[in-house]
Each structure stands twice: as C-alpha cells, then as structure tokens.
Amino acid sequence: MAAPIDEFELIARHFAPLAGNTPGALGLRDDAGLIRVPDGMDLVVSADTVVAGIHFPDDMAAGDIARRALRVNLSDIAAKGAAPVAYTLALQLPSGIDDAWLAAFAGALAVDQQAYGPGLLGGDTTGTSGPLAINISIFGYVTENKMIKRSGAVAGDDVYVTGSVGDAALGLAVIQGRMSLPDAGDRDALAGRFLRPEPRVFTGARLVGLASAAADVSDGLLADLGHVCTASGVGAEIRLDDVPLSDSARAAVTDDQPLRLSLLAGGDDYEIVLTAPQSARSAIADAARDTGVAITRIGRTVARDTQDRPVVVLDEAGNRLDAGDGGFRHFRAEVPRPE
Amino acid sequence: MAAPIDEFELIARHFAPLAGNTPGALGLRDDAGLIRVPDGMDLVVSADTVVAGIHFPDDMAAGDIARRALRVNLSDIAAKGAAPVAYTLALQLPSGIDDAWLAAFAGALAVDQQAYGPGLLGGDTTGTSGPLAINISIFGYVTENKMIKRSGAVAGDDVYVTGSVGDAALGLAVIQGRMSLPDAGDRDALAGRFLRPEPRVFTGARLVGLASAAADVSDGLLADLGHVCTASGVGAEIRLDDVPLSDSARAAVTDDQPLRLSLLAGGDDYEIVLTAPQSARSAIADAARDTGVAITRIGRTVARDTQDRPVVVLDEAGNRLDAGDGGFRHFRAEVPRPE
C-alpha cells in the first residue's frame, strides 16, 4: 500500500523538526544526543514501550498513539516530581505505515512537546514483521536528592490521589463495546481518558518536598499504592467512598459497589498516588489549587502487617471490603487484548 | 511451551541483580531511575532497537542477542568518546521465551557490564505478538563540550578507522550459508565478529581531544564516513588498499577487488571511523598502542564537491573505484532478512 520510506528521509522530514529546540539533539544527525544537567540537579530517567494490540487498540489513530506513548512516560517522571526536559523515540514500524500516518504521529508529539516541555533528543526507526511498537525514554530534572521515591512513606502518613480514578478502565470498556452508557458525553469523556491520558506533570513538580512517596497510577490504584507500601515497608487503609470519581464514572458505576471496587484495580489512569505527612495538608491543598488538579485524601498508611495485603479497602462503616489483589499486568497471558 | 512468567518476578529474578551496583537504579523498584552527572561532565545518550529477523537471525542464542543489543549501543557512545555509565532495557517478549532463556540473556549482560562498565538503570518488559525486540538506551559521561561529534572535520584532516573492516558482513554471509571458506577458524572468526561485536569503548574514550569528528561503523564504512562528511561539510578520499582487513577477511576476499570494495558497504563492524588533524598522529598512535586496538590511517578529508559523492575510493594508482552508494539501511524493504 505505502511506498517504502527511507529512514533518513523520514527522520529529516518528520522528526528533525521536533528536535529543533532541543539543546544537545544535534539535529538528530549524530550517533548520540547530549544532556547537560544543571548544577544542583539530578536527572530522572524512565523508559516505557507501548505495543499495538496490547497497550492500545490496533486501530487507534496515529495522533492518539503518539500522545499515549509520550504521556505514559511523562507520567512516570511526573510522579517523581521531575520537570521533563527531553525524550528519545524508538519506533518499530510495520509495513503499511505511510507518510500521512507519520505526519499525524509527529504532529501530535509537537503539540505535546509544547504543552509539557520536553524536546526530542534522538531515536531510532526500524521495520518489523510484528505490531507497531513505540519505545520512549524520558528525561527530567529534579533538585538533587529530592526525587520522590516509592520508598519514603512512613506509618501515619496521609494517602492522596490526584484527579479521578477508574475513568480509563471504564473508557476502554466503552471503546471495546463491553459497557453501554446512555449519555454520549459520558462515553466520550471516559473514552478520552483512556485515549488521551493527562500526565500530572505540573502537579507532580509541586509535590517535591511535600510528598513522602509517590507512584503513577498505571497498573491500578491498589497495585500502585501497593508498590509504594511494599517499597516503604508500610501498609495502607483507604476508604472506598473517598476515592474520587469523575461525574461520568459516577454515571457508569451508579450504586454498584462491586463495580466501584473494581475500578481500584483499573489501570491507565496516569494519576499520581502519593503519601505525605499530615503537616503537609495545607501545602498540598495549595498545590492542587494552583495547578487546577484535585488532590484527594483517601486514607492513611499504617504499620505493616506482612501477613496482610499491603492495601486494605474500607467501606463507610470501616468494614473491610474484598478488592482482590488489584492491578493488571501488561504481560503476556495476563494481558487484556483489545480486539 | 513455557509457563507464563510474571513480569515482577521476572524483573526481580533476572534483572534486579544487574542493577545492584547502579547508583540511582533503586533496585528497579521505582517508576524511574536517577543519574547524577558529575560537575564538568556532559551526559551522552543514545538509543537503539534490535529486532529478531531484521538485526539478527531468529535462531540466535539468548546470550549473543543480549550482547549484541548492548554492544551496538555501547558502540554509539564509544564513537562519541563517552565512558558508559548506565543503560535502560526495554524488552518485547514473544510467547515461548522461558526462564532459561532469560537467565542466559541476563547472564550475558552481567558479563558485559563488568567488561564495559555500565549498570542497569531501569526498563520495561512487555509481551508481543511479533518478533522479539530489545530497545536499549545508553548513557555515558564525557567532559563538558568535548563530545566527539560528526560535524567537526575540516578539509585536510586524516581519516582513520579502528580495528578491521568487513568482518561482520562476511560473518553474516558465512552464518547464512552464502559464503563458504575452507578454514573453520576463519569461518568462526568472521561469524564471531557479527555475533559478538566489540565496541571500541576504551579506544573511543582516548580519542577525546584528538579526533575532530567520529561515527561508529554500523551502516558500513562508506555510509558512516559519508555521514561525518555531510555533517562536517567536507569530502573524503580513502585508499582501498589501506582499509584494514583481518587475516580471515583477507582469506575470504583473496584477490577479488569487487568483493573487497563491497566490504566498504558492509555494516555491523562497530568500529570507529574518525578524522583528526595531522598534528594528532603520534597521540593517535599512542592511543592505539595503549588500548591494543589498531587505528589505521586510510585517507584524508578534502574540500567538499557537492556534485560528487561525499566519499571517493581510490586504488593504489590513485584511480577512482566505483563503490556504489555504500551502506545498507535497516529499514523495511531494504532490510536483508536472515532466514
């Protein structure tokens, strides 16, 4: 269908413009790129691959794929409090990818670079006999020794989550036709949360010095808070009724408590789950107000009981609910494959 | 065939040990890794993906695949003069990959980490319905403003290449049964050069402050020297008889000049092609002696003739030889697919 595209021409036409303002990208015409880290800063690095048919539906639009690939990486460093500075892009392109697709893909990246700050530093393009795959490594600055780790929570900290939880899992169900909702606005809102995650870059940067620990919510709230608990050696109790839902998610969930509970295991929200000492409450409220993103207190950390699950979910009466293990894992047999 | 492997277990068992000595890897238990760049240093970054059936034969052993994936990346930053410090690893694993395969893969990386210096900083593992693919991003330190770029050559510089040229292309031909050689030692030596490239990490580091420009030889000597010429705005003349061949390559080429010429277009040698002022000759000889890697002068750069090819190949009488465009490109239709 499409004529073969020369790799060098492809890079010059579609990707070199994305590197034009990146110091150290050298116009994508060298073997490597260069990052100068300012004195007093550390460089935070994360890498994530998204594969068609596993992490996103095969028929997703080029721009949505590009945004998703970049934003899931932005989310990783946002949860660490880092300000995005650059990224590398490695593409595995099946045959059938044409120039218009690449133009739409690169165009979406250009918009997100403006919105979130990182510039293209380098990359790699290859063909593949398999599905489209996109690997991005992202780089951000954070003040020396101030990266927000998973391991810093102590018993008695508050637990918070940004934004709202479960929208992306509901959105994927809508996209796949597994869930019907009467209101088109709700359907679009939820699908949009899956297709176009909003990494909490600016909110994350405000959490430096406030949060004791944090992770981004990619595997599901229970799983990712569980990672924080495990790394920190604490447990956590969260109250189901306090977990923030969007209006569209409320419309989908109605009063179905099991469904509501299942949202705690829904991935792909790309919110930040964090812990912080009680002394940080007013500063966290300020960060939420200043960045326009809700930061909702949903529970607290407790002394670890190694016989128990790391995260316990309570109903309004304080009774434990069975939320299962929580979290889904992007790995082979366990992977939910959109058809 | 293989039982599904849990991603977290897989990381803990096979990859966390590779991160044990990497400052900032945080045991691979966080969303991101951390790099602290010493004052007065720049960070050099490169990313490369290798895909089964495109960059290496499908039936290659796990350890050889691991080595190749890491070493092609080491080669990129070696050519820039950078000392490897860390790398991230993103794996796309088809079904059928089992624990023994992963153990061999990780074991080979452990050996190369010892040999070349970088530690595992982070990564990502996902399934795929396509071929095995490995993306590595590599990070190295170089003195501030001293990275050896492609763009620094001036007319009148010497042109050098490290090691020997064409072995990997011949080795691939041997592996694929396209070339027969009487001597088993020659066959093994050439195949080994394809399977286990030796990135010129220590030699590259010695070229900082000596080389005016450099690139690694991945696409072929003509193509990669051509990239240097284009970036620098110069041309180059090289003498075919001066291009260093290994003894095994000499045995394969005999007196077949067209075959010898074709080696200039053979990729995957992972040597360094560099330019340097004549004043650097004795220091370059010292670097070769100290690191035990030949650095052979093969020609010189000349004023650019934009009507001409960037790189001209001369015979011993100084007559131009037709070496074609040179270089192969790892991209779709042009890709030679090992069967």
XYZ file of C-alpha atoms in Angstrom:
678
model
C 0.000 0.000 0.000
C 2.509 2.632 1.043
C 5.785 3.082 -0.787
C 8.782 2.177 1.356
C 10.055 5.199 3.221
C 13.742 5.836 3.548
C 14.747 6.069 7.209
C 16.958 9.118 6.790
C 14.328 10.978 4.782
C 11.697 10.017 7.335
C 13.775 11.384 10.188
C 14.606 14.576 8.316
C 11.021 15.220 7.311
C 9.049 14.249 10.389
C 11.326 14.074 13.391
C 14.171 16.576 12.949
C 11.653 19.439 13.336
C 10.747 18.026 16.763
C 14.405 18.289 17.793
C 14.913 21.844 16.566
C 14.711 23.385 20.005
C 16.344 20.569 21.966
C 19.829 21.537 23.120
C 22.058 18.543 22.512
C 19.879 16.857 19.884
C 22.347 17.986 17.207
C 19.536 17.981 14.637
C 19.259 14.172 15.023
C 22.287 13.948 12.750
C 24.763 12.398 15.167
C 25.164 8.989 16.794
C 24.065 10.299 20.154
C 22.477 13.231 21.904
C 23.812 15.286 24.749
C 22.218 16.333 28.038
C 23.767 18.918 30.287
C 22.360 18.647 33.785
C 22.446 21.933 35.698
C 24.464 22.052 38.894
C 22.376 21.017 41.860
C 20.009 18.898 39.764
C 19.625 15.168 39.238
C 18.444 13.580 36.021
C 15.400 11.325 36.309
C 15.139 8.657 33.605
C 12.291 6.367 32.689
C 11.582 4.117 29.697
C 8.311 2.584 28.555
C 7.256 0.676 25.477
C 3.730 0.557 24.095
C 2.756 -2.166 21.633
C -0.280 -2.205 19.348
C -2.842 -4.798 20.402
C -1.501 -4.871 23.954
C -1.321 -1.333 25.281
C -3.659 0.277 22.799
C -6.166 -0.941 20.200
C -4.726 -1.733 16.774
C -6.976 0.780 15.058
C -6.152 3.763 17.254
C -5.402 6.994 15.369
C -1.744 7.951 14.852
C -2.017 11.099 16.942
C -3.645 9.259 19.843
C -0.915 6.612 19.732
C 1.802 9.261 19.779
C 0.223 11.131 22.663
C -0.308 7.977 24.645
C 3.271 6.789 24.140
C 4.729 10.101 25.262
C 2.274 10.729 28.084
C 2.675 7.391 29.831
C 6.364 8.244 30.059
C 5.692 11.803 31.199
C 3.500 10.309 33.900
C 6.350 8.179 35.224
C 8.615 11.144 35.866
C 5.761 13.422 36.924
C 5.181 11.076 39.858
C 8.833 11.572 40.779
C 8.498 15.354 40.788
C 10.749 15.827 37.760
C 10.351 18.532 35.112
C 10.501 16.938 31.625
C 13.453 18.106 29.544
C 13.948 15.632 26.684
C 12.981 12.234 25.303
C 14.234 9.674 22.838
C 11.888 7.876 20.454
C 12.432 4.386 19.051
C 9.858 3.232 16.514
C 9.216 -0.249 15.164
C 7.078 0.286 12.097
C 5.181 -2.481 10.310
C 4.662 -2.158 6.564
C 1.606 -0.114 5.716
C 2.697 2.899 7.732
C 2.653 5.781 5.288
C 3.736 9.365 5.201
C 0.356 10.725 6.301
C 0.394 8.475 9.351
C 3.887 9.649 10.268
C 2.902 13.281 9.794
C -0.045 12.865 12.164
C 2.120 10.992 14.657
C 4.841 13.644 14.663
C 2.302 16.452 14.705
C 0.763 15.165 17.924
C 4.202 14.932 19.514
C 4.913 18.523 18.529
C 1.783 19.695 20.339
C 2.647 17.703 23.458
C 6.208 18.995 23.469
C 4.763 22.486 23.668
C 2.298 21.505 26.362
C 4.650 19.577 28.618
C 8.112 20.848 27.818
C 10.377 18.011 26.638
C 12.169 18.135 23.293
C 13.125 15.222 21.070
C 16.749 14.259 21.735
C 17.296 11.284 19.460
C 15.993 7.921 18.449
C 15.859 5.076 16.087
C 13.500 3.716 13.450
C 13.277 0.171 12.235
C 10.864 -2.045 10.376
C 9.188 -5.012 11.999
C 7.172 -8.008 10.898
C 5.229 -7.640 14.168
C 2.929 -4.983 15.562
C 3.692 -1.284 15.749
C 5.744 -0.597 18.876
C 6.962 2.653 20.343
C 9.647 2.926 22.971
C 10.247 6.249 24.654
C 12.895 7.115 27.208
C 12.191 10.318 29.046
C 14.482 12.607 30.979
C 13.616 15.188 33.599
C 15.364 17.422 36.079
C 14.727 17.367 39.794
C 16.594 19.097 42.590
C 19.492 16.961 43.818
C 18.379 14.282 46.318
C 14.751 15.407 46.057
C 13.290 12.852 43.647
C 10.065 11.500 45.158
C 10.686 7.797 45.569
C 8.297 4.961 46.204
C 10.146 4.100 49.379
C 9.692 7.201 51.550
C 6.311 6.630 53.213
C 6.104 6.145 56.982
C 3.182 4.867 59.055
C 0.737 7.640 59.823
C 1.170 9.490 56.530
C -1.888 10.579 54.606
C -2.611 8.878 51.283
C -3.788 11.017 48.368
C -4.589 10.550 44.715
C -4.717 13.234 42.036
C -7.635 13.718 39.645
C -10.100 10.845 39.433
C -9.759 7.076 39.401
C -11.187 4.415 37.101
C -12.070 6.558 34.106
C -9.575 4.903 31.780
C -10.719 1.378 32.622
C -14.330 2.419 32.005
C -13.243 4.232 28.839
C -11.569 1.115 27.480
C -14.741 -0.871 28.243
C -16.743 1.721 26.302
C -14.305 1.626 23.367
C -14.447 -2.160 23.271
C -18.245 -2.200 23.452
C -18.234 -4.001 26.793
C -20.096 -1.182 28.504
C -23.029 0.852 27.287
C -23.870 4.257 28.698
C -26.920 6.305 27.753
C -25.128 9.648 27.586
C -22.777 10.282 24.642
C -20.954 12.929 26.661
C -20.125 10.387 29.360
C -18.996 7.863 26.772
C -16.705 10.394 25.116
C -15.313 11.645 28.403
C -14.384 8.168 29.592
C -13.004 7.015 26.235
C -10.998 10.236 26.092
C -9.410 9.459 29.435
C -8.137 6.168 28.027
C -7.079 7.581 24.678
C -5.527 10.800 25.922
C -4.155 10.409 29.430
C -3.181 13.658 31.123
C 0.106 13.181 32.932
C 0.212 15.248 36.112
C 3.462 16.963 35.200
C 2.867 20.328 36.831
C 1.175 18.913 39.900
C 3.959 16.367 40.345
C 6.605 19.068 40.293
C 4.743 20.860 43.094
C 4.855 17.736 45.258
C 8.655 17.830 45.637
C 9.402 18.377 49.306
C 5.763 17.628 50.256
C 5.144 14.004 49.294
C 6.999 11.343 51.254
C 6.466 8.799 48.452
C 4.615 8.571 45.154
C 3.963 6.431 42.092
C 1.937 6.978 38.987
C -1.302 5.034 38.624
C -0.678 2.891 35.574
C -1.419 -0.612 36.888
C -4.351 0.487 39.048
C -4.696 2.389 42.304
C -4.468 -0.702 44.516
C -1.464 -2.114 42.717
C 0.469 1.140 42.524
C -0.273 2.142 46.103
C 0.750 -1.426 46.939
C 4.112 -0.794 45.283
C 4.600 2.301 47.412
C 3.671 0.355 50.552
C 5.982 -2.528 49.740
C 8.908 -0.237 48.924
C 8.280 1.794 52.083
C 7.607 -1.118 54.434
C 4.163 0.160 55.468
C 0.549 -0.803 54.882
C -2.313 1.447 53.787
C -6.025 1.756 54.509
C -8.163 3.584 52.005
C -11.858 4.422 52.157
C -13.779 3.409 49.051
C -16.191 6.320 49.355
C -13.354 8.829 49.397
C -11.733 7.619 46.174
C -12.555 10.391 43.698
C -14.703 9.501 40.696
C -15.458 11.755 37.761
C -19.092 12.610 37.054
C -19.018 10.275 34.055
C -17.604 7.447 36.133
C -20.354 8.019 38.730
C -22.934 7.773 35.957
C -21.369 4.480 34.850
C -20.984 2.991 38.310
C -24.340 4.115 39.753
C -24.720 2.286 43.085
C -22.944 -0.875 42.004
C -20.391 -1.307 44.799
C -18.553 -4.279 43.224
C -18.085 -2.281 40.026
C -16.898 0.693 42.029
C -14.492 -1.543 43.886
C -13.193 -2.989 40.616
C -12.197 0.492 39.472
C -9.495 0.462 42.135
C -7.848 -2.252 40.037
C -8.335 -0.430 36.723
C -5.139 0.704 35.066
C -4.140 3.510 32.757
C -5.436 6.493 34.709
C -1.970 8.055 34.925
C -2.827 9.896 38.081
C -0.354 10.161 40.965
C -0.891 8.266 44.212
C 1.142 9.806 46.993
C 1.751 9.803 50.686
C 2.591 12.847 52.787
C 2.879 13.754 56.438
C -0.173 15.397 57.992
C 1.869 18.587 58.320
C 1.768 18.940 54.532
C -2.023 19.142 54.240
C -2.344 22.843 53.592
C 0.616 22.959 51.212
C -0.893 20.069 49.249
C -4.202 21.915 49.080
C -2.278 24.896 47.684
C -0.583 22.708 45.077
C -3.964 21.357 43.990
C -5.478 24.824 43.749
C -2.506 26.338 41.913
C -2.287 23.557 39.309
C -6.036 23.051 38.900
C -5.863 19.332 39.669
C -7.714 17.811 42.617
C -5.525 16.039 45.180
C -7.908 13.992 47.289
C -7.073 12.420 50.631
C -8.273 8.820 50.503
C -6.736 7.168 53.531
C -3.604 6.711 55.568
C -0.573 4.496 55.908
C -0.324 2.093 58.826
C 2.262 -0.176 60.380
C 2.927 -3.046 58.065
C 1.290 -6.390 58.652
C 3.254 -8.741 56.452
C 0.506 -11.386 56.760
C -1.981 -8.982 55.232
C -2.395 -7.354 51.857
C -0.451 -4.111 51.643
C -3.594 -2.080 50.886
C -6.902 -2.569 52.689
C -10.133 -1.012 51.391
C -12.788 0.055 53.899
C -16.460 0.904 53.453
C -18.078 3.893 55.123
C -18.665 1.897 58.312
C -14.984 0.957 58.449
C -15.553 -2.656 57.373
C -13.045 -4.297 55.077
C -14.079 -4.896 51.502
C -12.626 -7.590 49.301
C -10.952 -5.819 46.432
C -8.888 -8.781 45.225
C -5.226 -8.414 44.510
C -5.773 -5.387 42.352
C -3.944 -4.218 39.340
C -3.490 -5.750 35.973
C -0.175 -6.549 34.488
C 0.882 -5.787 30.969
C 2.408 -9.152 30.401
C 1.561 -11.875 28.014
C -1.145 -14.260 29.156
C -2.444 -11.778 31.710
C -2.744 -9.043 29.118
C -6.259 -7.966 28.169
C -6.053 -7.759 24.395
C -8.404 -5.295 22.769
C -9.820 -6.901 19.622
C 5.594 -24.423 25.919
C 6.819 -22.126 28.677
C 4.617 -21.220 31.598
C 3.695 -17.535 31.617
C 6.207 -15.542 33.607
C 5.080 -12.801 35.893
C 6.712 -9.506 34.970
C 7.559 -8.513 38.518
C 9.011 -11.903 39.340
C 10.970 -11.842 36.099
C 12.469 -8.474 36.932
C 13.292 -9.475 40.495
C 14.905 -12.738 39.465
C 16.816 -11.831 36.339
C 17.240 -8.093 36.119
C 17.373 -6.625 39.623
C 20.778 -8.311 40.164
C 22.060 -6.374 37.131
C 21.058 -3.132 38.837
C 22.627 -3.918 42.194
C 25.657 -1.729 41.651
C 23.980 1.025 39.652
C 23.617 4.187 41.723
C 20.149 5.543 41.030
C 18.598 2.283 39.821
C 16.778 1.958 43.160
C 16.726 -1.813 42.757
C 14.400 -1.437 39.739
C 11.590 -0.946 42.235
C 10.656 2.624 41.384
C 8.961 4.357 38.437
C 12.207 5.903 37.294
C 15.942 5.816 37.750
C 18.277 8.612 38.679
C 21.532 9.782 37.121
C 23.818 12.259 38.802
C 26.175 13.826 36.298
C 29.449 14.988 37.856
C 30.297 18.667 37.621
C 32.162 19.414 34.432
C 30.705 16.442 32.579
C 28.022 16.096 29.932
C 25.738 13.102 29.584
C 25.777 11.374 26.190
C 22.587 9.476 25.337
C 21.846 7.023 22.565
C 19.007 4.569 21.908
C 18.890 1.616 19.548
C 16.418 -1.168 18.973
C 17.253 -4.601 17.607
C 14.505 -6.813 16.207
C 14.696 -10.560 15.555
C 14.689 -11.381 11.849
C 15.925 -7.904 10.950
C 19.003 -7.120 13.007
C 19.885 -10.651 13.990
C 18.847 -14.149 12.933
C 15.756 -15.551 14.649
C 17.644 -18.532 15.997
C 20.496 -16.620 17.599
C 21.356 -17.697 21.154
C 19.988 -15.608 24.039
C 23.442 -14.551 25.225
C 24.510 -13.459 21.753
C 21.311 -11.424 21.372
C 21.882 -9.723 24.722
C 25.494 -8.907 23.935
C 24.636 -7.606 20.516
C 21.821 -5.390 21.802
C 24.030 -3.835 24.466
C 27.159 -3.575 22.358
C 25.607 -1.776 19.396
C 24.564 0.862 21.896
C 27.959 0.938 23.585
C 29.436 1.469 20.144
C 27.322 4.570 19.550
C 28.647 6.351 22.612
C 32.171 4.939 22.245
C 32.399 6.818 18.965
C 31.498 9.985 20.859
C 34.295 9.468 23.391
C 31.901 8.821 26.270
C 32.523 6.435 29.171
C 29.465 4.164 29.657
C 27.720 4.647 32.992
C 24.235 3.137 32.753
C 21.589 1.746 30.418
C 17.881 1.059 30.348
C 16.470 -2.126 28.851
C 13.037 -2.489 27.263
C 12.100 -5.990 26.170
C 9.265 -7.119 23.927
C 8.995 -10.846 24.522
C 7.025 -13.215 22.308
C 5.467 -16.280 23.900
C 7.873 -19.203 24.122
C 10.531 -17.239 25.967
C 11.222 -19.231 29.094
C 13.146 -18.822 32.283
C 16.298 -20.496 30.947
C 16.349 -18.101 28.003
C 16.010 -15.112 30.318
C 18.739 -16.434 32.606
C 21.138 -16.747 29.669
C 20.150 -13.317 28.392
C 20.687 -11.638 31.761
C 23.880 -13.590 32.375
C 25.461 -12.249 29.203
C 24.513 -8.716 30.190
C 26.137 -9.221 33.586
C 29.424 -10.185 31.928
C 29.310 -7.201 29.586
C 28.523 -4.828 32.422
C 31.737 -5.972 34.063
C 33.689 -5.662 30.835
C 32.435 -2.259 29.721
C 31.239 -0.538 32.863
C 27.564 0.436 32.556
C 24.968 -0.728 35.094
C 21.302 -1.424 34.502
C 19.273 1.640 35.474
C 15.712 0.640 34.640
C 13.476 -0.746 31.995
C 10.287 -2.299 30.917
C 9.047 -5.710 29.849
C 6.042 -6.439 27.708
C 4.663 -9.274 25.649
C 4.269 -9.023 21.897
C 2.557 -10.972 19.138
C 5.502 -10.017 16.919
C 9.194 -10.811 16.960
C 11.489 -10.451 19.957
C 12.688 -6.849 20.174
C 15.149 -5.207 22.516
C 15.475 -1.490 22.995
C 18.390 -0.133 24.950
C 19.110 3.456 25.867
C 22.659 4.025 26.960
C 24.212 6.816 28.984
C 27.832 7.893 29.207
C 29.891 10.696 30.647
C 32.172 12.914 28.616
C 33.999 16.066 29.632
C 31.808 19.131 29.110
C 31.815 20.338 25.498
C 34.198 17.555 24.455
C 31.815 15.021 22.910
C 33.251 13.971 19.540
C 30.605 14.997 17.030
C 30.109 14.009 13.440
C 30.373 17.624 12.418
C 33.919 18.620 13.431
C 36.042 17.504 10.454
C 37.853 20.083 8.318
C 39.467 19.613 4.916
C 42.974 18.239 5.257
C 42.258 16.052 8.272
C 43.425 12.467 8.272
C 40.780 9.732 8.124
C 41.236 6.653 10.332
C 39.330 3.541 11.183
C 39.781 1.312 14.220
C 40.217 -2.464 14.068
C 39.290 -4.092 10.772
C 36.504 -3.581 8.255
C 34.098 -6.013 6.602
C 34.383 -8.934 9.001
C 30.787 -8.716 10.189
C 29.345 -8.638 6.657
C 31.447 -11.668 5.743
C 30.479 -13.315 9.020
C 26.788 -12.874 8.288
C 27.338 -14.390 4.826
C 29.036 -17.364 6.479
C 26.201 -17.748 9.014
C 23.608 -17.597 6.269
C 25.497 -20.129 4.137
C 26.064 -17.609 1.349
C 29.848 -17.917 1.621
C 31.976 -20.993 2.061
C 35.502 -20.831 3.421
C 37.849 -23.789 3.677
C 39.223 -22.930 7.099
C 36.961 -23.445 10.124
C 38.997 -20.926 12.124
C 38.299 -18.218 9.535
C 34.610 -19.092 9.477
C 34.372 -18.878 13.252
C 36.361 -15.665 13.447
C 34.146 -13.892 10.910
C 30.867 -15.233 12.320
C 32.055 -14.187 15.762
C 32.590 -10.641 14.590
C 28.945 -10.495 13.516
C 27.596 -12.267 16.587
C 29.759 -10.553 19.186
C 30.748 -7.089 18.070
C 33.438 -5.440 20.178
C 32.535 -1.834 20.798
C 35.627 0.346 20.933
C 34.771 1.813 24.314
C 38.267 2.300 25.699
C 39.763 3.431 22.404
C 36.922 5.901 21.883
C 37.492 7.474 25.268
C 41.130 8.045 24.324
C 40.098 9.919 21.172
C 38.541 12.823 23.097
C 40.567 15.927 22.278
C 42.292 14.132 19.380
C 39.561 13.293 16.874
C 37.900 16.200 15.087
C 34.882 14.043 14.210
C 33.800 10.419 14.517
C 30.977 7.947 13.990
C 30.642 4.269 14.657
C 30.635 1.918 11.679
C 27.192 0.357 11.831
C 25.833 1.047 8.345
C 29.171 0.462 6.605
C 32.405 2.399 6.339
C 31.352 4.378 3.260
C 27.967 5.305 4.668
C 29.202 6.248 8.120
C 32.187 8.213 6.862
C 29.698 9.807 4.481
C 27.614 10.904 7.466
C 30.693 12.511 9.011
C 31.491 14.271 5.736
C 27.953 15.532 5.248
C 27.705 16.803 8.832
C 31.130 18.458 8.557
C 30.720 19.892 5.065
C 33.785 18.120 3.665
C 34.523 15.262 1.296
C 36.860 12.319 1.848
C 39.227 10.220 -0.241
C 40.146 6.803 1.047
C 42.581 4.262 -0.405
C 41.102 0.781 -0.788
C 44.440 -0.909 -0.135
C 44.839 0.917 3.171
C 41.486 -0.170 4.598
C 42.448 -2.729 7.243
C 41.252 -6.295 6.770
C 41.574 -9.093 9.291
C 43.516 -12.179 8.261
C 40.244 -14.095 7.979
C 38.728 -11.395 5.769
C 41.827 -11.492 3.564
C 41.406 -15.235 3.232
C 37.787 -14.703 2.199
C 38.430 -11.844 -0.210
C 41.591 -13.260 -1.863
C 42.305 -11.001 -4.863
C 38.670 -10.283 -5.675
C 38.685 -6.466 -5.861
C 34.896 -6.084 -6.310
C 34.321 -8.182 -3.195
C 36.894 -6.179 -1.301
C 35.202 -2.993 -2.435
C 31.821 -4.313 -1.338
C 33.136 -4.700 2.206
C 33.261 -0.917 2.445
C 29.469 -1.065 2.306
C 29.161 -3.898 4.820
C 27.539 -2.948 8.079
C 27.774 -4.128 11.656
C 31.519 -3.876 12.245
C 31.031 -1.427 15.131
C 34.448 0.071 14.597
C 35.003 3.833 14.841
C 35.699 5.933 11.755
C 37.302 9.211 12.725
C 39.020 12.268 11.410
C 41.865 14.112 13.110
C 44.344 16.844 12.295
C 47.770 15.693 11.149
C 49.183 17.078 14.380
C 47.417 14.286 16.274
C 49.202 11.415 14.507
C 51.574 10.445 17.267
C 48.949 10.786 20.010
C 46.600 8.571 17.991
C 49.374 6.003 17.612
C 49.765 6.108 21.396
C 46.027 5.592 21.899
C 46.111 2.572 19.591
C 49.089 1.064 21.364
C 47.724 1.712 24.860
C 44.301 0.221 24.134
C 45.524 -2.629 21.940
C 43.263 -1.673 19.037
C 44.704 -0.727 15.641
C 43.818 2.761 14.424
C 44.690 2.778 10.726
C 45.017 5.880 8.581
C 43.018 5.227 5.404
C 42.788 8.609 3.696
C 42.067 12.275 4.159
C 39.288 14.794 4.040
C 39.075 17.234 1.139
C 37.111 20.326 0.197
C 33.548 19.341 -0.450
C 32.352 18.915 -4.000
C 28.591 18.905 -3.641
C 28.221 17.415 -7.136
C 30.248 14.414 -6.085
C 29.745 11.596 -3.633
C 30.965 12.527 -0.180
C 33.449 9.637 -0.077
C 35.672 8.664 -3.016
C 37.582 5.359 -3.039
C 40.952 5.210 -4.821
C 43.042 2.264 -5.989
C 46.795 2.070 -5.461
C 47.423 4.095 -8.624
C 45.095 6.841 -7.384
C 42.287 5.971 -9.786
C 38.696 6.228 -8.595
C 36.841 2.996 -7.984
C 33.090 2.652 -8.186
C 31.963 1.643 -4.728
C 28.261 2.412 -5.240
C 26.369 4.381 -2.676
C 27.570 2.253 0.174
C 25.872 1.303 3.338
C 22.759 -0.612 3.993
C 19.807 0.670 5.840
C 17.931 -1.189 8.489
C 14.565 -0.283 7.156
C 11.785 -2.342 5.798
C 12.062 -3.207 2.120
C 15.796 -2.554 2.118
C 16.355 -4.828 5.066
C 18.242 -8.044 4.413
C 16.244 -10.626 6.339
C 18.178 -13.598 7.583
C 16.044 -16.726 7.132
